[in-house]
Short mmCIF file of C-alpha atoms in Angstrom, two decimals:
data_model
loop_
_atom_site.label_atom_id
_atom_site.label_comp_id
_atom_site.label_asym_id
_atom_site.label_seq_id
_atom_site.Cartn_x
_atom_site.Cartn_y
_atom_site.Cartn_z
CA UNK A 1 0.00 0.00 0.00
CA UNK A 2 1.27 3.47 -1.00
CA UNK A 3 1.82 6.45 0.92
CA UNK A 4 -0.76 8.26 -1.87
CA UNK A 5 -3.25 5.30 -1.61
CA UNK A 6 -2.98 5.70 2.26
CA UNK A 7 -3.84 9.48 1.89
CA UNK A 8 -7.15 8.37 0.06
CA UNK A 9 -8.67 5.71 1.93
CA UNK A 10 -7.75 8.61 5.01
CA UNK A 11 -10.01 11.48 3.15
CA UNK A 12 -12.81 8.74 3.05
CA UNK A 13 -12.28 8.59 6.69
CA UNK A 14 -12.17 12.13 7.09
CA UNK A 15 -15.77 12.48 5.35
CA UNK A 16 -16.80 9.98 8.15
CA UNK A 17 -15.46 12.18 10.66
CA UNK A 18 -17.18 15.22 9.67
CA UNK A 19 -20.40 13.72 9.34
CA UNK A 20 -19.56 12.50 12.85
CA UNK A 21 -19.06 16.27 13.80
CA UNK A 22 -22.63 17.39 11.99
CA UNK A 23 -24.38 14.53 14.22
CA UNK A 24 -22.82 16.44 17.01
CA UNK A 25 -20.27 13.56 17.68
CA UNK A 26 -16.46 13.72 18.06
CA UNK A 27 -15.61 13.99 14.47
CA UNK A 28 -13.98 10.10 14.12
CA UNK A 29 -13.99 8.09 10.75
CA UNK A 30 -12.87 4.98 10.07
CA UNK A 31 -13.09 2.94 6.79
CA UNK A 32 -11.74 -1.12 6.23
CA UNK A 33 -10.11 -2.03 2.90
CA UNK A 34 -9.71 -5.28 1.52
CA UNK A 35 -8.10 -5.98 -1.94
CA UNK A 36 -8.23 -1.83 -3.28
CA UNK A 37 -12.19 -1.39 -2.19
CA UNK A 38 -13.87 0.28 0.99
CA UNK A 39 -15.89 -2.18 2.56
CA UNK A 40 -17.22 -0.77 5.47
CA UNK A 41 -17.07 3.26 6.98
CA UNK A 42 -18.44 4.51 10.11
CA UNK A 43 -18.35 7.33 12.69
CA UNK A 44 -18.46 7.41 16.61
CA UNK A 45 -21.89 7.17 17.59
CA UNK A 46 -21.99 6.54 21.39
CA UNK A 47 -24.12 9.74 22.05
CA UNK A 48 -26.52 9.05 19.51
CA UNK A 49 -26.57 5.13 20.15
CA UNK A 50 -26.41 5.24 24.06
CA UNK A 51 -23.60 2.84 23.38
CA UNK A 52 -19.48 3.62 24.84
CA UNK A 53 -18.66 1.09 22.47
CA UNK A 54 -20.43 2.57 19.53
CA UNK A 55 -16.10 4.16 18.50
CA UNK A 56 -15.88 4.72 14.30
CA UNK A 57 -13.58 1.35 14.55
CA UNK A 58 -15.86 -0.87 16.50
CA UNK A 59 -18.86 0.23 14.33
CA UNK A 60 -16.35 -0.51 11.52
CA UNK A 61 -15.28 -3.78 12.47
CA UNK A 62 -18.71 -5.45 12.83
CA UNK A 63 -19.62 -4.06 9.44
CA UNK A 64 -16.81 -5.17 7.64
CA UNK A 65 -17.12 -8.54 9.66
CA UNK A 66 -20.71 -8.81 8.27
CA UNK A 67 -19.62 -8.60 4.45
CA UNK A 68 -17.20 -10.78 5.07
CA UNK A 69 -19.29 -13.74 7.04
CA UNK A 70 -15.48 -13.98 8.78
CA UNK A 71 -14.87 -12.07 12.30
CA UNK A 72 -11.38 -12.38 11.53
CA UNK A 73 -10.49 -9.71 8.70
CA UNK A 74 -6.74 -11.42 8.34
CA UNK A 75 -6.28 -9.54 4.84
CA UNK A 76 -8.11 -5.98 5.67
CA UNK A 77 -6.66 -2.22 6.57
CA UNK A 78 -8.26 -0.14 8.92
CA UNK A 79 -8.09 3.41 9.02
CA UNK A 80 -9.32 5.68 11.42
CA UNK A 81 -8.90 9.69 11.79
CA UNK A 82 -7.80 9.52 15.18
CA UNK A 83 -5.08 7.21 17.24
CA UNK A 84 -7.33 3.90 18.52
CA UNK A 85 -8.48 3.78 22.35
CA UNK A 86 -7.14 0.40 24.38
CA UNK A 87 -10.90 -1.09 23.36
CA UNK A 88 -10.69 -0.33 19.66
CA UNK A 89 -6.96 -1.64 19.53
CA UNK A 90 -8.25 -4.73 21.55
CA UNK A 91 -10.59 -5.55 18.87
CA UNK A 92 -8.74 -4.88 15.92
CA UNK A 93 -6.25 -7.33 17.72
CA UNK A 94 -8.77 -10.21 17.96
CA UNK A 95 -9.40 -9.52 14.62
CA UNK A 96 -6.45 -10.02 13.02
CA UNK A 97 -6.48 -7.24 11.26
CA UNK A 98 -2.49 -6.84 9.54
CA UNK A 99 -2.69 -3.33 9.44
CA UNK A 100 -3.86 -0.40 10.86
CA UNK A 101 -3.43 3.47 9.75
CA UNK A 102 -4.36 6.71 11.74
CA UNK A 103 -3.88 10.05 11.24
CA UNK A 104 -4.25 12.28 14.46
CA UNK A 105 -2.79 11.23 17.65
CA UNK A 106 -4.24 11.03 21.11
CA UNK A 107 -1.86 11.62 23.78
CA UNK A 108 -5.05 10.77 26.42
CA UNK A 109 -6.05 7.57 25.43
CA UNK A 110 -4.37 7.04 22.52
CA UNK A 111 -2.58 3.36 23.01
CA UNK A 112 -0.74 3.13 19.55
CA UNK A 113 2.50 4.85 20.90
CA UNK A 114 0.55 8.01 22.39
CA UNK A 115 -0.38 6.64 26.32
CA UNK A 116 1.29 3.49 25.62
CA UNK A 117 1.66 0.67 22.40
CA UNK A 118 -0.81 -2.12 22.93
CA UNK A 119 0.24 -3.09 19.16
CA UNK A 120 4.06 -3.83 20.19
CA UNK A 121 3.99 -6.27 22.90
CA UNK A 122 5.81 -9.30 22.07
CA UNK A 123 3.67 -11.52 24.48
CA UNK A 124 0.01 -10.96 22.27
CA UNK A 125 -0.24 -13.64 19.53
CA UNK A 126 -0.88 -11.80 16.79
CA UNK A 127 1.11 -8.48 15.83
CA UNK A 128 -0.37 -5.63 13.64
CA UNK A 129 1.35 -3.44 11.57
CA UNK A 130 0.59 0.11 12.67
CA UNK A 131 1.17 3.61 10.95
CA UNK A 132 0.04 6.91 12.27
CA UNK A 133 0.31 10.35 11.02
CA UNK A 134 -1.51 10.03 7.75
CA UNK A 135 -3.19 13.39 7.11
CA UNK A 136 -2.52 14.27 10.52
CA UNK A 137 -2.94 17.70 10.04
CA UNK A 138 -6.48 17.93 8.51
CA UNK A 139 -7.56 15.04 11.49
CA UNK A 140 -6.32 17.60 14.07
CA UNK A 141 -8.02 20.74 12.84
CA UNK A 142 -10.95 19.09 12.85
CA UNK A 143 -10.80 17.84 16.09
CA UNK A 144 -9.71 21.17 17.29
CA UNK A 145 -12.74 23.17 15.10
CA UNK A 146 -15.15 20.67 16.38
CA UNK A 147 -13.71 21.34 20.35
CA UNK A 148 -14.11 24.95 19.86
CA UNK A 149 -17.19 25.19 18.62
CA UNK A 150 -18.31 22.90 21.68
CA UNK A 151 -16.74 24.88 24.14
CA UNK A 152 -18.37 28.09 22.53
CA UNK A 153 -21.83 26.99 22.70
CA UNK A 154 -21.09 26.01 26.27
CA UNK A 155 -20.37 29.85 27.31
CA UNK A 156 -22.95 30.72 25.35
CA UNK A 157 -25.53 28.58 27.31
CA UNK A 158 -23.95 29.55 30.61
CA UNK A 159 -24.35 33.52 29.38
CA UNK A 160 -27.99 32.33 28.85
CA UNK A 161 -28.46 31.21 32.12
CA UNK A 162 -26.59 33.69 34.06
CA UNK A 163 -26.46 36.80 31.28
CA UNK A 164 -23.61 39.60 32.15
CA UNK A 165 -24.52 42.81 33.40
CA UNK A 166 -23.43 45.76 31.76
CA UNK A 167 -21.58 47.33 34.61
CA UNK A 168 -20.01 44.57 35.27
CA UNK A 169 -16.94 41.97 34.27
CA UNK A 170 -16.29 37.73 33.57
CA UNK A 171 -12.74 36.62 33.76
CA UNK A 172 -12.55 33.86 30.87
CA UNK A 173 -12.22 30.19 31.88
CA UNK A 174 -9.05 30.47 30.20
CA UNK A 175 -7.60 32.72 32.92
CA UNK A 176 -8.13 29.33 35.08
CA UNK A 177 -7.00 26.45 32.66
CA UNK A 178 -3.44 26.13 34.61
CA UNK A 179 -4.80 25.74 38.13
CA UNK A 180 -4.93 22.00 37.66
CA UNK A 181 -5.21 21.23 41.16
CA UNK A 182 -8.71 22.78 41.14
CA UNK A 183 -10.83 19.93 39.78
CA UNK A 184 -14.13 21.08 41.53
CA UNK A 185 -16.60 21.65 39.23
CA UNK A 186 -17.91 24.96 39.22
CA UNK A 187 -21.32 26.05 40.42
CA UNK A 188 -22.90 29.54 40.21
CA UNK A 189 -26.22 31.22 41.41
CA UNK A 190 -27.85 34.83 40.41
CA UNK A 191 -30.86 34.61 41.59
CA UNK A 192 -30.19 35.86 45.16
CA UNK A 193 -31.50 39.28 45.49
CA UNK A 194 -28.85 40.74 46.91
CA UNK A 195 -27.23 39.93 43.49
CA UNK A 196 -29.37 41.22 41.32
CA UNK A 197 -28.11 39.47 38.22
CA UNK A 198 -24.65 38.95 39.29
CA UNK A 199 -22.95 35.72 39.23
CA UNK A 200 -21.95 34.27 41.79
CA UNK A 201 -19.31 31.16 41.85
CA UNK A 202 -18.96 28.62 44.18
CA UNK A 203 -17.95 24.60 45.01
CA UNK A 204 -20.03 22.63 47.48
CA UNK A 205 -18.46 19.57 47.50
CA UNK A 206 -19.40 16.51 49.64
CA UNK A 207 -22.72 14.60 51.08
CA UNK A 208 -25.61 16.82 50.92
CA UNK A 209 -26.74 15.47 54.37
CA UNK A 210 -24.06 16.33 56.10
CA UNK A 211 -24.97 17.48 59.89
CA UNK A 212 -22.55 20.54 59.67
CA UNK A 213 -21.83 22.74 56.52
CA UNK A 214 -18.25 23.88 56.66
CA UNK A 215 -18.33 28.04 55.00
CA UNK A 216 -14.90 28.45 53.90
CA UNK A 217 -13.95 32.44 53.40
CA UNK A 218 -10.93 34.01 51.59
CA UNK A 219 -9.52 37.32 52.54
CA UNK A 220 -8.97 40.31 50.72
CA UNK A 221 -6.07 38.84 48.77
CA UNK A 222 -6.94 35.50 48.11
CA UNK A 223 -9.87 33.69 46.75
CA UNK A 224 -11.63 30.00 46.74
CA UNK A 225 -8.56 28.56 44.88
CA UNK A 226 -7.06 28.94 48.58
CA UNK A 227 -8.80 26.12 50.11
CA UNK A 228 -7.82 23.66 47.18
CA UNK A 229 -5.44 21.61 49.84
CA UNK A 230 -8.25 22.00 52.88
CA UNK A 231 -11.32 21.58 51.04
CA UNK A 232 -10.69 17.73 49.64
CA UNK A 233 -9.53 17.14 53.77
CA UNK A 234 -12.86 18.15 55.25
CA UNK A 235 -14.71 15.83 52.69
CA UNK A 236 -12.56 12.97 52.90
CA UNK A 237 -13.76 13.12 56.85
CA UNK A 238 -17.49 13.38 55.26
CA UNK A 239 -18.46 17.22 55.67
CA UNK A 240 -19.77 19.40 53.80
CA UNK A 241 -17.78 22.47 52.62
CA UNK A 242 -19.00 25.46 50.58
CA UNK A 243 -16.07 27.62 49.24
CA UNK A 244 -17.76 30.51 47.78
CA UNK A 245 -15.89 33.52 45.70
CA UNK A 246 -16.63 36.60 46.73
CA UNK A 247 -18.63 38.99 44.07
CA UNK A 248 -15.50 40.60 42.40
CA UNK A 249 -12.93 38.16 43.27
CA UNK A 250 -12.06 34.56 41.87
CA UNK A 251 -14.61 33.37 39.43
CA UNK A 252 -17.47 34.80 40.08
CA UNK A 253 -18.53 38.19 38.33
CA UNK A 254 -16.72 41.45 38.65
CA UNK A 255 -18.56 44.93 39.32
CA UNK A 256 -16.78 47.73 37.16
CA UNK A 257 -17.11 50.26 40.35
CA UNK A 258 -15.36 50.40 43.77
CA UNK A 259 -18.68 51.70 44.96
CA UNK A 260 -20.32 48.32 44.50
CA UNK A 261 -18.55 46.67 47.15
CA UNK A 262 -19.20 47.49 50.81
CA UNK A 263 -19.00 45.22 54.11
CA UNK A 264 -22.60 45.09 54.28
CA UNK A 265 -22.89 44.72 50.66
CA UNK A 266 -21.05 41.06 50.91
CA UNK A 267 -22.23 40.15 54.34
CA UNK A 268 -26.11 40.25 52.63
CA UNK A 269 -24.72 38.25 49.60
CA UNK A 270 -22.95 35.21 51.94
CA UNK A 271 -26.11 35.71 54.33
CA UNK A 272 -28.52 34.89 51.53
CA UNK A 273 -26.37 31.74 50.12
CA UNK A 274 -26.16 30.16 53.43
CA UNK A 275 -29.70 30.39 53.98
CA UNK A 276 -30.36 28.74 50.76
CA UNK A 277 -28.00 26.16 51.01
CA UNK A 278 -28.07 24.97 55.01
CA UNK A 279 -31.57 24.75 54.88
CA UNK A 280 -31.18 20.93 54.84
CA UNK A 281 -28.77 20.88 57.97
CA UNK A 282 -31.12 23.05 59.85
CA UNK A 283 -28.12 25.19 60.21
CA UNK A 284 -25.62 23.62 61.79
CA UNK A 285 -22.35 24.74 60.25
CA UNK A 286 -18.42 26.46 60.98
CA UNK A 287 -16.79 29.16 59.77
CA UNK A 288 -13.92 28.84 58.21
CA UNK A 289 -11.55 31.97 57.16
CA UNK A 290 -8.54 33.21 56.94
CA UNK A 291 -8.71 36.32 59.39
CA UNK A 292 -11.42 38.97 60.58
CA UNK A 293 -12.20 41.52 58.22
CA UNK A 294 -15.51 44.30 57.91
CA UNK A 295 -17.40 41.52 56.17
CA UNK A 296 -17.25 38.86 58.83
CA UNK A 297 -18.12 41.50 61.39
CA UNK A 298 -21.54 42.92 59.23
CA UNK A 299 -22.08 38.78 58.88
CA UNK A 300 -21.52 38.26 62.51
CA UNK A 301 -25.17 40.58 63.02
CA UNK A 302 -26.93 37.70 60.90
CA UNK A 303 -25.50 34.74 61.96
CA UNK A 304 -28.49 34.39 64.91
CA UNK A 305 -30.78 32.45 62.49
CA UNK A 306 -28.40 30.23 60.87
CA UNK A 307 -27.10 28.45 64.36
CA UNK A 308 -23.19 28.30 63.76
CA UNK A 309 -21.16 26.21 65.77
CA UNK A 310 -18.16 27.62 65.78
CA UNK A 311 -15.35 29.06 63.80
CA UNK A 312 -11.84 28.30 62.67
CA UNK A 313 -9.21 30.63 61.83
CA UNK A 314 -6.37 30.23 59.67
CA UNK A 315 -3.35 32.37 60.72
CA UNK A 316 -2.01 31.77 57.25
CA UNK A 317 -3.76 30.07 54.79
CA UNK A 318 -1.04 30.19 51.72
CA UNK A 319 1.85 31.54 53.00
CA UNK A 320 4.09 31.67 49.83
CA UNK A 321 2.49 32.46 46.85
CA UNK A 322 3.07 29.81 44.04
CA UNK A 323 4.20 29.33 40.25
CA UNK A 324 1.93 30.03 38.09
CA UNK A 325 0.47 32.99 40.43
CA UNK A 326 -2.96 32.15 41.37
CA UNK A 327 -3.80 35.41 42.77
CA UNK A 328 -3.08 36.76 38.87
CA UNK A 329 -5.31 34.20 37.35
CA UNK A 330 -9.17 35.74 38.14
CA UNK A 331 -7.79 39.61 37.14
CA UNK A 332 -6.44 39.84 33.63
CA UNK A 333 -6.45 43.82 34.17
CA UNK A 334 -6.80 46.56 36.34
CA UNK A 335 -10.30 46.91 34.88
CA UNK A 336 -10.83 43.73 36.87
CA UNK A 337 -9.73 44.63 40.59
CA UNK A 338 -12.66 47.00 42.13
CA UNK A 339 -12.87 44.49 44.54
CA UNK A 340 -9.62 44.02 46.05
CA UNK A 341 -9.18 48.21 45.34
CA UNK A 342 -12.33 48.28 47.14
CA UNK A 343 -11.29 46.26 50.02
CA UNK A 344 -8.23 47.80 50.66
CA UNK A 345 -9.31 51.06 51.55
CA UNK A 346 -11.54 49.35 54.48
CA UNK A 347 -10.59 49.71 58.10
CA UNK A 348 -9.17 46.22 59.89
CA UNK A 349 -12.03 44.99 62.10
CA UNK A 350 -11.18 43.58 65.21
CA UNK A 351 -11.66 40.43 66.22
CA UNK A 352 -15.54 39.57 67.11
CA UNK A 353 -16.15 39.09 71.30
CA UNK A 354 -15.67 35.25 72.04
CA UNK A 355 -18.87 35.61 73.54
CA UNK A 356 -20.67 36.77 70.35
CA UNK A 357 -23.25 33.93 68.92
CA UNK A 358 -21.35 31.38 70.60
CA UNK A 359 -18.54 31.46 68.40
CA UNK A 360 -15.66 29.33 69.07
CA UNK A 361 -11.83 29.68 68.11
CA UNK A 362 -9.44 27.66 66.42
CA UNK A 363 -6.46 28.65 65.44
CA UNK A 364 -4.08 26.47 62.39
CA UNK A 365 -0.96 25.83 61.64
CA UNK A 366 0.92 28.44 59.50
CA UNK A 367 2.09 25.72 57.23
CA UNK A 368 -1.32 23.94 56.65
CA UNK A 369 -0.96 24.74 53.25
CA UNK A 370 0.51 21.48 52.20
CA UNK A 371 -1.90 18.38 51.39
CA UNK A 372 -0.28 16.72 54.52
CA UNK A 373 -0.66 19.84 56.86
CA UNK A 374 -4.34 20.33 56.04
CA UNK A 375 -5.33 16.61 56.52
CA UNK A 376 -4.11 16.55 59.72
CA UNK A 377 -6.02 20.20 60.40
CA UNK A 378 -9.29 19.09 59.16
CA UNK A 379 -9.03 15.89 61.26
CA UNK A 380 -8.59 18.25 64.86
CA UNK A 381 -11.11 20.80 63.50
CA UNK A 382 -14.02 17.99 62.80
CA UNK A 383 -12.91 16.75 66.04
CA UNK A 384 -13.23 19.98 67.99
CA UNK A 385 -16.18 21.23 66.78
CA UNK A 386 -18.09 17.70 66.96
CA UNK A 387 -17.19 17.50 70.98
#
């Protein structure tokens, strides 16, 4: 087989690919050749078919094995737009097939030299031939057209749902593709009133009927992405922990104006969400923050209805800053930082009366920043405020 004869049965699987895309699949084609003719072509289906089996090259295989009447297809080529998975390359294994092309590669799950190379070990009885990088350019681009296009219509439905004010400002999820060790998905609310239409971001992570709701706080110069080592700690132990970003910081929507953000302002905004979300817990839940600021003290004159058992403060909850900078990654510009501008200019509040609600202290290690540190926090602050 030629290197131009490769390139054409690889355009056929192209057009399979694209009409993959159309049906709103990932744009993969595949196509089997036996003696100079196409004998069978298909394109991932799983969405459509409810099937995770339903890849281009499985769909392909059991066509081909059809016209054949033979599951073996010992004198076939398949080709596929896209480096095969570890379940495509088992089948085309069992089915003998002496040759398979592809053109993109997958470094995720690709297992034809990508992740790993299922084809070259010695101890399988039967050996295929493999060759990648046929028209790997067009594949790519049309994985990467296809990916975009998703990802648009994705902001575009969350615009829909939570629409941007005019005075106001949305860091791009761009901004927060290198924090890796944020996998929390992302949550947001605007129907609060004290919003008004902003958007609000925020993670509640662990079981729902959880007796105490942990409310984890950053300070002026921090936000959520602070409590990435903490957060995971507490629900290992089975809490629940909501780790909201305050309005102007993190992810969650930006006013343009300094004016927007007051004490009271915020204290209304983290007032409302915890009503809405320990409602189930009957209001059982800690504090959790990194020092006392005006907010916490305008919060501390609401707290009577919501029952909180205590509070936990973190002398210092990232005491180096890190590479990338996180704090850079929600403010692209200055345009972006009314809120920490805002902030800034407030007096330091001191620290609430230990009488006041009932609160309870708890101070943490300066170096609970690690994983390691924070495990072994979250274990004496459960403990504490459980006794």
């Amino acid at each position: 087989m030629t290197l131009h004869d490769d390139a054409h049965w690889m355009r056929l699987a192209l057009a399979q690919a694209q009409a993959a895309a159309q049906a709103g699949e990932v744009p993969v084609g595949a196509v089997v050749v036996r003696a100079g003719q196409c004998i069978a072509s298909a394109h991932n289906a799983p969405i459509h078919r409810h099937d995770p089996t339903a890849h281009a090259e499985i769909i392909a295989l059991r066509a081909a094995a059809q016209q054949l009447g033979n599951y073996r297809l010992e004198d076939c080529t398949l080709y596929v737009t896209l480096e095969p998975c570890a379940m495509c390359s088992g089948a085309m294994l069992h089915a003998r097939l002496p040759r398979v092309v592809f053109g993109a590669a997958d470094a995720k799950t690709g297992v034809a030299g990508s992740v790993l190379n299922l084809f070259a070990q010695a101890q399988l009885n039967h050996h295929t031939q493999v060759q990648g990088g046929v028209l790997a350019d067009e594949c790519t681009q049309l994985l990467q057209d296809f990916f975009r296009q998703r990802r648009q219509q994705q902001r575009m439905a969350a615009l829909a749902a939570h629409p941007l004010r005019e005075d106001a400002l949305r860091t791009p999820d761009g901004r927060f593709a290198q924090l890796t060790d944020w996998p929390w998905p992302a949550q947001y609310c605007s129907h609060l009133p004290s919003l008004a239409g902003l958007r609000l971001h925020y993670v509640d992570a662990g079981p729902p009927e959880a007796s105490t709701l942990w409310l984890c706080l950053h300070g002026p110069q921090r936000w959520g992405y602070s409590y990435r080592h903490l957060l995971p700690a507490l629900v290992a132990l089975g809490q629940r922990v909501v780790v909201p970003d305050l309005i102007g910081f993190g992810r969650s929507d930006k006013p343009k104006k300094e004016r927007w953000h007051t004490p009271a302002q915020h204290a209304q905004v983290l007032s409302e969400l915890l009503q809405a979300l320990s409602s189930a817990q009957g209001g059982r839940w800690v504090l959790v923050t990194e020092g006392f600021a005006p907010v916490l003290a305008e919060l501390s004159g609401r707290l009577s209805s919501l029952h909180p058992v205590g509070q936990l403060l973190l002398d210092e909850l990232c005491s180096a800053e890190e590479s990338p900078n996180p704090w850079q990654a929600p403010f692209p510009d200055r345009g972006f930082q009314a809120g920490p501008r805002a902030w800034a200019q407030w007096p330091v509040a001191a620290t609430l009366p230990e009488q006041h609600r009932g609160l309870r202290l708890l101070h943490g290690q300066q170096q609970h920043r690690q994983a390691e540190s924070a495990r072994k926090l979250a274990a004496q602050a459960v403990e504490y405020f459980a006794a």
